[in-house]
Structures are given as C-alpha cells and as structure tokens.
Short mmCIF file of C-alpha atoms in Angstrom, two decimals:
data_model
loop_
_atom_site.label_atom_id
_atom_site.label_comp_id
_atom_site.label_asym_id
_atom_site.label_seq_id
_atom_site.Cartn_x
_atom_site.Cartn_y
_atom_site.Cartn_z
CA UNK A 1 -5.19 -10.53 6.86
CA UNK A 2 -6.06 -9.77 3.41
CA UNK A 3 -7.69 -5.96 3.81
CA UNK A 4 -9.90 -4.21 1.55
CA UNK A 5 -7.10 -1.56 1.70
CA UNK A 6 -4.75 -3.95 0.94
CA UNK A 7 -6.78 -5.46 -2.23
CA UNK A 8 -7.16 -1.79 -3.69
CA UNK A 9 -3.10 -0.94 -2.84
CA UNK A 10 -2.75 -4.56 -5.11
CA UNK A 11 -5.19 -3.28 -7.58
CA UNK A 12 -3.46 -0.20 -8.02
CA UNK A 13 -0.06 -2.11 -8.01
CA UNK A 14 -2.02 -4.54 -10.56
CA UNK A 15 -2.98 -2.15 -12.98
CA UNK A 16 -0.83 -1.36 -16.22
CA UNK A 17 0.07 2.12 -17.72
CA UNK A 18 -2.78 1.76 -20.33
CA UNK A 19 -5.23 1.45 -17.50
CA UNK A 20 -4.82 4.37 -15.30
CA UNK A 21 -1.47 3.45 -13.52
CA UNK A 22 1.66 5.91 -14.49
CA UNK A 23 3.44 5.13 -17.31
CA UNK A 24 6.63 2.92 -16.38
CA UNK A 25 10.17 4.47 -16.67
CA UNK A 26 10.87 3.81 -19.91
CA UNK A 27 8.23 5.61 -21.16
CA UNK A 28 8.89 8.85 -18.89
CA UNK A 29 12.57 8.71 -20.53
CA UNK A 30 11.75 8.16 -24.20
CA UNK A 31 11.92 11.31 -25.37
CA UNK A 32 14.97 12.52 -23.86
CA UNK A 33 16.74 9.74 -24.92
CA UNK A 34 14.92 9.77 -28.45
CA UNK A 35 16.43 13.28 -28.77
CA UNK A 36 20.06 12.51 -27.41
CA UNK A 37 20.04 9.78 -29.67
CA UNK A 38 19.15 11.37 -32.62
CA UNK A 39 21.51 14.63 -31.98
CA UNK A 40 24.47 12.66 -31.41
CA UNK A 41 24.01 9.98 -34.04
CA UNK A 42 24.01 13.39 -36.62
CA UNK A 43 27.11 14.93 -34.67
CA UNK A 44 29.17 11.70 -35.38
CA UNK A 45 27.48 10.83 -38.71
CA UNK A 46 27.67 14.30 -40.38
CA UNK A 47 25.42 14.65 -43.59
CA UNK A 48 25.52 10.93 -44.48
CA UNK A 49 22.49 10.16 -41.70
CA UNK A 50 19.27 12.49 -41.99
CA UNK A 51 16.95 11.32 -39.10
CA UNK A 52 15.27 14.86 -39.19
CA UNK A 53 11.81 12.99 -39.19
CA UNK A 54 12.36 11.36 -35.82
CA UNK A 55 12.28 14.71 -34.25
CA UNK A 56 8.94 15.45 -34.89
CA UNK A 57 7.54 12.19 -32.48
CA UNK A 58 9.36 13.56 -29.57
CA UNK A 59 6.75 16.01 -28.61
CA UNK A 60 3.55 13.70 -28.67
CA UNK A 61 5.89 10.93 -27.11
CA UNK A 62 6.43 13.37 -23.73
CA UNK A 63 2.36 13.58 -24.01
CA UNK A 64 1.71 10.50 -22.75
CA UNK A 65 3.84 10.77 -19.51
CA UNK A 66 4.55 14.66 -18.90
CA UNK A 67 2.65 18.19 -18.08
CA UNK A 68 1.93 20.67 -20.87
CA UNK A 69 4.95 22.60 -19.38
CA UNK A 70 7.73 19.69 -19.66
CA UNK A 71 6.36 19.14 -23.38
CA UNK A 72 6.71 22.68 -24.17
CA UNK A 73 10.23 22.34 -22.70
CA UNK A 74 11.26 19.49 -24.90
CA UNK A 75 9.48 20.81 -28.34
CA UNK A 76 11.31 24.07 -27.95
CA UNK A 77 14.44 21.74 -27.58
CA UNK A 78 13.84 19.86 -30.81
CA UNK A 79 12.79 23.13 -32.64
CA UNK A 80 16.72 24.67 -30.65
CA UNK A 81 18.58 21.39 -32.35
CA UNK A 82 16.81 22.03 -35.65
CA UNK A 83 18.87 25.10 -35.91
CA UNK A 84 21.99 24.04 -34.49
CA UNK A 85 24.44 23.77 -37.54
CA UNK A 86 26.49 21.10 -35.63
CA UNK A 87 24.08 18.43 -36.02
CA UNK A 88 23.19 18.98 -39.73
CA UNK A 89 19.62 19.35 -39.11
CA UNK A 90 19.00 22.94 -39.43
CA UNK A 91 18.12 22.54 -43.04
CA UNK A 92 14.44 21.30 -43.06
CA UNK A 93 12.35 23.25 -45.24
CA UNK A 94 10.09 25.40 -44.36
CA UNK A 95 7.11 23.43 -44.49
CA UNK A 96 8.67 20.65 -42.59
CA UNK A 97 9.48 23.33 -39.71
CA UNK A 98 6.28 24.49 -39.81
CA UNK A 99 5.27 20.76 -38.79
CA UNK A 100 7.21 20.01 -36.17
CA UNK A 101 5.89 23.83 -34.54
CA UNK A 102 3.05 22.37 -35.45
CA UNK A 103 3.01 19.22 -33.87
CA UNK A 104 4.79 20.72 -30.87
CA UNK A 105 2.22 23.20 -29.72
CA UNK A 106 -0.67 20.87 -30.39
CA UNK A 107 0.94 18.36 -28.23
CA UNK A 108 1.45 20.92 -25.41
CA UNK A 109 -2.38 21.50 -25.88
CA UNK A 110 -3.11 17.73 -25.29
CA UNK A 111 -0.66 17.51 -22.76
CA UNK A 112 -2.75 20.38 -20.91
CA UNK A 113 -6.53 18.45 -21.44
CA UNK A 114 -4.82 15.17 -20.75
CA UNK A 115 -3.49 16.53 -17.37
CA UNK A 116 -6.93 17.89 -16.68
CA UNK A 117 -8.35 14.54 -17.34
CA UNK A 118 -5.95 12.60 -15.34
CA UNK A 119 -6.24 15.19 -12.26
CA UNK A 120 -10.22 14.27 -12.62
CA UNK A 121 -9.84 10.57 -12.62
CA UNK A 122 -7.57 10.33 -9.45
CA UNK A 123 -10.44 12.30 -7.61
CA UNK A 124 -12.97 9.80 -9.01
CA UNK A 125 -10.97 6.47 -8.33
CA UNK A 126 -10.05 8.04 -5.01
CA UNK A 127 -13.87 8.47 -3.83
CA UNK A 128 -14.68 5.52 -5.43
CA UNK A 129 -12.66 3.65 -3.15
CA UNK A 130 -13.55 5.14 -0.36
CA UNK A 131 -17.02 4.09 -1.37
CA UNK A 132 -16.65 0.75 -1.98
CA UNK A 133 -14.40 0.52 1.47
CA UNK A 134 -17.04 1.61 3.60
CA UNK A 135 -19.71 -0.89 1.61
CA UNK A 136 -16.67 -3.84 2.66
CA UNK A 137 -14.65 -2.79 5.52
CA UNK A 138 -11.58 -4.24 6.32
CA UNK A 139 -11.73 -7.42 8.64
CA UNK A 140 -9.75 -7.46 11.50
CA UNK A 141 -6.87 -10.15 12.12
CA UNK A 142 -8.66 -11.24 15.31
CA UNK A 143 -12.81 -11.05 15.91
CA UNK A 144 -13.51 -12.06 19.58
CA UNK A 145 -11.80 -15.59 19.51
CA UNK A 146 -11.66 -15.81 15.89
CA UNK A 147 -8.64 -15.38 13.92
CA UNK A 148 -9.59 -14.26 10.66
CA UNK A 149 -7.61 -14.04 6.96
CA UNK A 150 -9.60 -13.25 3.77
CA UNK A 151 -8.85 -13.07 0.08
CA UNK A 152 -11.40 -11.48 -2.50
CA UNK A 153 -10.99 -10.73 -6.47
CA UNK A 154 -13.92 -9.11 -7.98
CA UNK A 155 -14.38 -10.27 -11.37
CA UNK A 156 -15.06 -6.68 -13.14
CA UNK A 157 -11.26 -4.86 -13.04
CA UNK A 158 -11.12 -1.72 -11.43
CA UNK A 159 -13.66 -2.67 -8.60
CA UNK A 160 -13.13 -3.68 -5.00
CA UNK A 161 -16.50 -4.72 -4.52
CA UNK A 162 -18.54 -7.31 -6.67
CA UNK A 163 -20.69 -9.90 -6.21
CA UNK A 164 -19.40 -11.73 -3.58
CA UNK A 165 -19.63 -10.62 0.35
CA UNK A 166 -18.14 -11.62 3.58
CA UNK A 167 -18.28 -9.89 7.42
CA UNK A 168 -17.43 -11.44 10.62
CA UNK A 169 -18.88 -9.83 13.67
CA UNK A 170 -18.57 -10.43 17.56
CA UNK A 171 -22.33 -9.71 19.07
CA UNK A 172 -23.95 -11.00 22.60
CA UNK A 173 -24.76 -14.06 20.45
CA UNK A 174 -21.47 -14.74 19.76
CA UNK A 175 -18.91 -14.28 16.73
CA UNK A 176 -20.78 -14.65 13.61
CA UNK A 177 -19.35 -15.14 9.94
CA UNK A 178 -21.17 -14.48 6.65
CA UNK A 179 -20.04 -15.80 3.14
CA UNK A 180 -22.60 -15.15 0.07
CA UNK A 181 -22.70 -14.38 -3.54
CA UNK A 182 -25.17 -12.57 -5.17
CA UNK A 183 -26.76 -13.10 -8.32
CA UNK A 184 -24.21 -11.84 -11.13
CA UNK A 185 -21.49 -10.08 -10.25
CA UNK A 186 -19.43 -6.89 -10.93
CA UNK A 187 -21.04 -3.24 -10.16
CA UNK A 188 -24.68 -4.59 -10.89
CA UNK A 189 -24.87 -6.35 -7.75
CA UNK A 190 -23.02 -3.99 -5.35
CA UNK A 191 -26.20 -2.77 -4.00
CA UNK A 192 -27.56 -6.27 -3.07
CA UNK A 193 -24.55 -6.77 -1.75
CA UNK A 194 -24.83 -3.60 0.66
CA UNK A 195 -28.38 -4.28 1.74
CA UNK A 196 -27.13 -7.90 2.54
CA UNK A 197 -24.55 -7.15 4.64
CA UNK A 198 -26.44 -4.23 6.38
CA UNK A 199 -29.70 -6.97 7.01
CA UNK A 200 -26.45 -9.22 8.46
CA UNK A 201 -25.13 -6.67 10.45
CA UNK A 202 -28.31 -5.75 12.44
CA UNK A 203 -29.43 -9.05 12.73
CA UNK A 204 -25.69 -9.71 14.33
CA UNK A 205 -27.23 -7.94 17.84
CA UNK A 206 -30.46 -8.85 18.38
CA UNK A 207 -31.01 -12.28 16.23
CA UNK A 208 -30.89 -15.28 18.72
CA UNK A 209 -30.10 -18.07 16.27
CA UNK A 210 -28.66 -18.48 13.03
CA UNK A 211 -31.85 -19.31 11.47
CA UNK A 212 -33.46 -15.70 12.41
CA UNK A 213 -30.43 -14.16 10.70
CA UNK A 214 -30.85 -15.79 7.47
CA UNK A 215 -34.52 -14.97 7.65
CA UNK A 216 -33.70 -11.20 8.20
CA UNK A 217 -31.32 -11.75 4.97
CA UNK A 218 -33.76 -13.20 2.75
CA UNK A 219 -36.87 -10.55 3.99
CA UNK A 220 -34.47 -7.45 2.80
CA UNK A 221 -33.80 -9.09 -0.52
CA UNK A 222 -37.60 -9.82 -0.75
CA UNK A 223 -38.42 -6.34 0.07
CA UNK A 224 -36.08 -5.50 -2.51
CA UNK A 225 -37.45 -6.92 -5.60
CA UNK A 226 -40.91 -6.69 -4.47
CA UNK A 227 -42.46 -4.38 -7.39
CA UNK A 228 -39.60 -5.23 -9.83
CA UNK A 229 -41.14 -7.70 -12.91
CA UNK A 230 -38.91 -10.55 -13.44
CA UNK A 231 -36.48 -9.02 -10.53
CA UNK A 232 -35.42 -12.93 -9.85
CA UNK A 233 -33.17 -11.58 -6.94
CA UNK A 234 -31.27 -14.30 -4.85
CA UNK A 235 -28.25 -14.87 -3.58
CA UNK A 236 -26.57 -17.64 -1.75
CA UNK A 237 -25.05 -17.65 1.52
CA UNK A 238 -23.09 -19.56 4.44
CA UNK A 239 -23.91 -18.01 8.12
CA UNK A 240 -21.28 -19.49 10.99
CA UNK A 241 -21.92 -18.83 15.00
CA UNK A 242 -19.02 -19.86 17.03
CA UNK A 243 -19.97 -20.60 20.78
CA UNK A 244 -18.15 -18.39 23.40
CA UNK A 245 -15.76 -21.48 24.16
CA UNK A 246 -14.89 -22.34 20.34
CA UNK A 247 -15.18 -25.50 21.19
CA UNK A 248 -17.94 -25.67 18.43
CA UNK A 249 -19.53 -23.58 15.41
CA UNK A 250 -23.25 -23.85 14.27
CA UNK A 251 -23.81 -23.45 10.17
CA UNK A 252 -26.03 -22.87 8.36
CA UNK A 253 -26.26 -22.96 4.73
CA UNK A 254 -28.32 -21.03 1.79
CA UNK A 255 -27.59 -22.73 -1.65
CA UNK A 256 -23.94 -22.15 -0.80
CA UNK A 257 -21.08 -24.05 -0.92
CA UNK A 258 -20.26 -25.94 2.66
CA UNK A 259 -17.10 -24.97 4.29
CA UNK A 260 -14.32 -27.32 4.82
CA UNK A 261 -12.46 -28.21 8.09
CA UNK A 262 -8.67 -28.54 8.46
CA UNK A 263 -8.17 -30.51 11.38
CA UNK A 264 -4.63 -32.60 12.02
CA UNK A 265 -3.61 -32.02 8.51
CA UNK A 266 -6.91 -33.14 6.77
CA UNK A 267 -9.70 -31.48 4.96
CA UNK A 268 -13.33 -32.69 5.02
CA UNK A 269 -16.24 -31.11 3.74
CA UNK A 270 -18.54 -30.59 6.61
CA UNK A 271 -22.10 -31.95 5.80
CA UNK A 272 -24.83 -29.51 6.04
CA UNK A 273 -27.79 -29.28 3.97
CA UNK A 274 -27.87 -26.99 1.04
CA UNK A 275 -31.21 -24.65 1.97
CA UNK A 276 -32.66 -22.49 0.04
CA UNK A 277 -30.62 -19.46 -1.42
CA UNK A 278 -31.76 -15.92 -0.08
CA UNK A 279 -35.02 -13.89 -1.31
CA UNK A 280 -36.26 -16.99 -2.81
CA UNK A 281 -38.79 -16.91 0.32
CA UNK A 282 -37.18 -18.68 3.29
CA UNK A 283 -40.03 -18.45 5.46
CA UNK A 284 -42.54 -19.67 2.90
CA UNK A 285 -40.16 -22.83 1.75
CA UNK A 286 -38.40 -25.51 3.53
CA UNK A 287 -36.11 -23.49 6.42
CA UNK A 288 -32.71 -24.15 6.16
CA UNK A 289 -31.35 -26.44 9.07
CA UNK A 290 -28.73 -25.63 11.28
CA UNK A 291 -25.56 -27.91 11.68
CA UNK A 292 -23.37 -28.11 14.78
CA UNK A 293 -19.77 -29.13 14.42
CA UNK A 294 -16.89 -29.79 17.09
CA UNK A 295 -13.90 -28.25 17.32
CA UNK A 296 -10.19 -28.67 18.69
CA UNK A 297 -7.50 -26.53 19.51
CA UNK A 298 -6.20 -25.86 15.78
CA UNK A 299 -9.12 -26.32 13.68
CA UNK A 300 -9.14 -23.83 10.88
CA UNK A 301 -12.49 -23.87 9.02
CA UNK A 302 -12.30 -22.29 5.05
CA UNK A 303 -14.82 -21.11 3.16
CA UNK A 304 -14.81 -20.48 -0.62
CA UNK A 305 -17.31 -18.77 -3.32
CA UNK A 306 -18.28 -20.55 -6.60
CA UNK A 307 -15.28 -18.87 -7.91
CA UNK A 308 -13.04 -21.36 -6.47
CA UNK A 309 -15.27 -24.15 -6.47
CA UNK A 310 -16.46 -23.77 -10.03
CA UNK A 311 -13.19 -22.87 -11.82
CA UNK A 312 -12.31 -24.80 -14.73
CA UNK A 313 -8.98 -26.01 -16.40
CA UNK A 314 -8.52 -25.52 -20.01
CA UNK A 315 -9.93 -29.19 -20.46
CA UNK A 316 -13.17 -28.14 -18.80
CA UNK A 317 -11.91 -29.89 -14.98
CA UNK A 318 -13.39 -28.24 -11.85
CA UNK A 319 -10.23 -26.96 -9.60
CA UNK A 320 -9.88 -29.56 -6.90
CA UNK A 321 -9.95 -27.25 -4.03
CA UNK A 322 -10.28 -30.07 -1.12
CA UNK A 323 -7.29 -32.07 -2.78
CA UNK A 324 -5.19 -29.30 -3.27
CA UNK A 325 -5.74 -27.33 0.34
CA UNK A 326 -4.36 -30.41 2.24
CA UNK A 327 -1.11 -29.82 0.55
CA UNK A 328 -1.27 -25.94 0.71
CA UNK A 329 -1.88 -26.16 4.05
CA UNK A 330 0.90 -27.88 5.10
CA UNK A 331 3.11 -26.26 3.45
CA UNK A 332 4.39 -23.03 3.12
CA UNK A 333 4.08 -20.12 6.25
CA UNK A 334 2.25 -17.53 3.99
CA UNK A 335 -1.66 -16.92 4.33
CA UNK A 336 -3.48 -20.31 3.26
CA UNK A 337 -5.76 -17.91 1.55
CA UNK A 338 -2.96 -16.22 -0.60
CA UNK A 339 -1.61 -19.99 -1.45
CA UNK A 340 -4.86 -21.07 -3.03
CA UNK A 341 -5.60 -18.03 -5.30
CA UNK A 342 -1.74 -18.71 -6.55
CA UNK A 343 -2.46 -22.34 -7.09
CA UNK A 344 -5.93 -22.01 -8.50
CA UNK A 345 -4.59 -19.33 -11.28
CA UNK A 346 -1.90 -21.65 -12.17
CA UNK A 347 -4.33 -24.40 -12.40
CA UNK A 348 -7.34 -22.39 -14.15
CA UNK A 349 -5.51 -19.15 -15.77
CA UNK A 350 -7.68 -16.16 -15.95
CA UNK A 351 -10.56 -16.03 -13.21
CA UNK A 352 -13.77 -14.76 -14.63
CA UNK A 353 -15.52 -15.02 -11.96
CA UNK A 354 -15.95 -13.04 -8.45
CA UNK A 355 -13.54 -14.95 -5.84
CA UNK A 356 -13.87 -14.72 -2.09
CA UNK A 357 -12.24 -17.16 0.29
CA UNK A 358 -12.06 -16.79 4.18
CA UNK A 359 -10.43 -18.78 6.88
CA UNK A 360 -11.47 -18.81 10.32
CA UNK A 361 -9.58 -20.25 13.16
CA UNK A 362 -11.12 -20.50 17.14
CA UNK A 363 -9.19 -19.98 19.47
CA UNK A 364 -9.08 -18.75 23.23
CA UNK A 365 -9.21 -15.23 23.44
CA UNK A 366 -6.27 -13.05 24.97
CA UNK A 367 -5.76 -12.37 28.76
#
C-alpha cells in the first residue's frame, strides 16, 4: 500500500537540490577540492600557472551547501594559501586581497541568513505535511475484507494533497470506498477536498445506502458555495459498498469515471450510469442509480481519476488504460497501481494533471 507517508518520503526523495532537497555530494565537496586543486596545480606548476582568481569562488561555492562557520573555515583557508610562498600565490595586490576578504566575509554573512532560512523552511514543510496527512490519512493494507493499494500524484509539486480524493471505510453498512476529483486541482481545491471527505466519512455510519451518501456529499458542497457568485463548485465521484460476504459491490457513480473489473485475467469496464457530479444539486436532478455487480474469489476492482483516463501521448492519443492493465496485471509481482503510473509516464511523459488510482480486492476476512 501506497501511504500518504510514503508519497511525501518519495516527494522528498523526488525533489532536486534547487528545490529544497540538500545539495548532492558533489556540491558539498566542491570547494575543498576547488582549493586542493588549485594549491597543488601552483606547487607543481611554479610561476608559469596563476589561477589566483579561482580562489576567490571558493567561499560563495561552500554557501550553497555549508553553515556560516564551515565558510568562515574555508575563506580563512584561501586567505592562509594566499600567503603561503610555496604556492606562488601570495603576491596578489592589495586590492585583489582586499576582494577575496571581501567576498569571504560576505559569504559567511549569507551563509548565516541562508541557514536561518533553510532552518525556517524545514519547520514549514514539516507542518505542512503533517497538515495535509491528517486532511488524507494513510489507507490501511486491509479495510474489513478489503485489500486495499493506492497510488496518488498531485499535480502542483511540493503538495501531497490536490484535487483528487480517495477513503475506504468499514461502517455497520459495510466497507465503503470513495474516488472523486474536484473541480481544478492543486492547493485551490484542498478545502473541497476536506469537506468532501469529512461529508463521506460521517455519512460512512449512519447512511443506509449508497445513494444517501452521495446526497450528504453533494448537500456539503452546496452549502459550500451557497453565497459565493459564480462559485460553480462540483466535483465528481465513484462511491463502492461491498456486502459483508464480498460476494458483490454496489456503485454508484457521480460524473466519474466507472471502475474496471479484473476477473480471470480480463478487464471490463463495469456499466453504470454516469449521474450527476456533486453540488450540482443531486436531489433536485435526476438521482444517480445504483449498480450491483458479482464477485468471485480474486476479483480486483480499479479505479482511476481523469488523470489516467484523460492523459495524452505526444500525438494527442488518450492512454489506453483498459488495454494496457490486462497486461500489467499479469505480469510483474509489484503493486498493479505502481505498474500503471510507470507505464502511463512512459506512454504520456510529464503528468499535468492530479492522478489517483486505487485497487480494491474482496476477500474473506481473517480468523
């Protein structure tokens, strides 16, 4: 199972030096080489080589990956080889001396603020996480007598959370999945996204039918942009109730895309009627109908946001999920989930768009 803890260890594995991760190793060793270079190449060249000038980047070089108390360190060294009469380079003039002080203290000074900075934006990313794993908690491997695995890439870097959402819950009704995807996506939408899944959540325990919870969905989002001008708040969803046997799951669809059902090595698209996507009224429209569907010992049902469904090729093709999740899934032993989003980037390239995909397998619960 693909956590929430586990997407933001990825992020942070994901991210490069020039957007908050630490700088890699050849950076940190730079300017120590830099200066060994430089003071041996004048040792064994004598007064034919003058690379003086190089000196004078070592000290804004240590900047970008040490404290102000390492840079001092190494500007007082390149100011101590200046003088050394062994490496012919204690005969810069004055003014060029006074440069390389120069540029030495002001990069301890930087080095200082930067550190500062840094210290700041760990404590910031750090409760910003935390935030955004208590609006999507991680899902268990098992809910009930549902095996669970999920994958999600929010489209805005940095973020854990975007526009898509997903849940599973076990309540006297039953185990209960929710797939949906808000209107837009990236930090905009997070707080749809949190009254969603807290409308979902309550209507888990004391909804009888699937049809009640969508309704309970689609009243907070009304609530919500009731007042706003032009709020045009909607989002669409998938709702799935597995009976207590798992011998079958009702769905229920809001302007989402329908899941698909792996059974004996083939995929179909289960066929359920569209609906109408959340906080576009529910109640007032055409309710969405609900959709029973048998199941067998190894059934795996997977759900995917318009981010899989709707991502193009260079030459404008949609990704052919159905197609291509026969194959993945009977193929390699690694989460189906993880196979796609390697397939579809190597199909599509860059994803632009939030993706969420969950698979759910029924099963008989433990003794």
């Amino acid at each position: 199972m693909r956590t929430v803890g586990g997407w933001s260890r990825q992020y942070r594995d994901e991210r490069s030096w020039l957007r908050g991760a630490p700088p890699p190793r050849w950076i940190r060793v730079l300017p120590v080489v830099l200066l060994l270079a430089v003071t041996v190449a004048t040792i064994t060249t004598g007064d034919d080589l003058d690379l003086a000038f190089l000196l004078g980047a070592i000290p804004p070089l240590t900047v970008l990956s040490y404290g102000p108390l390492a840079t001092a360190l190494l500007g007082a060294l390149v100011i101590f080889v200046l003088h050394v009469p062994a490496t012919h380079l204690n005969r810069p003039g004055n003014s060029d001396l006074l440069t390389i002080v120069f540029v030495a203290v002001l990069s301890v000074f930087v080095s200082y603020v930067r550190s500062h900075r840094d210290a700041q934006l760990v404590t910031e990313r750090t409760v910003a996480e935390v935030v955004q794993r208590a609006v999507a908690p991680p899902l268990p491997e098992r809910v009930g007598a549902v095996r669970c695995s999920a994958l999600y890439r929010a489209a805005q870097h940095g973020t854990l959370v975007g526009g898509d959402f997903v849940d599973v819950r076990d309540g006297p009704y039953g185990v209960r999945a929710v797939m949906g995807d808000v209107q837009g996506h990236g930090l905009s939408a997070v707080s749809t996204v949190v009254s969603l899944l807290g409308a979902f959540r309550e209507a888990v325990l004391d909804q009888p039918g699937l049809e009640s919870v969508a309704a309970r969905m689609d009243r907070r989002l009304t609530v919500d942009s009731a007042g706003v001008r032009h709020a045009e708040l909607f989002a669409t969803a998938m709702l799935l109730e597995f009976s207590t046997d798992t011998r079958s799951v009702r769905i229920v669809a809001c302007g989402h895309p329908a899941p698909l059902l792996l059974h004996n090595g083939r995929v179909r698209e289960i066929g359920v009627a569209a609906g109408t996507p959340l906080g576009l009224g529910l109640l007032d429209g055409d309710p969405p109908k609900e959709v029973t569907v048998a199941l067998e010992p190894g059934d795996r049902l997977f759900l995917a946001s318009d981010g899989v469904w709707e991502a193009r090729d260079e030459s404008g093709g949609f990704y052919p999920l159905p197609e291509r999740l026969g194959e993945l899934a009977a193929g390699d032993s690694a989460p189906l989930t993880d196979l796609v989003w390697e397939d579809l980037v190597r199909h599509c390239g860059t994803i632009r768009d939030d993706t969420t995909m969950l698979v759910l397998a029924p099963e008989p619960a433990r003794t």
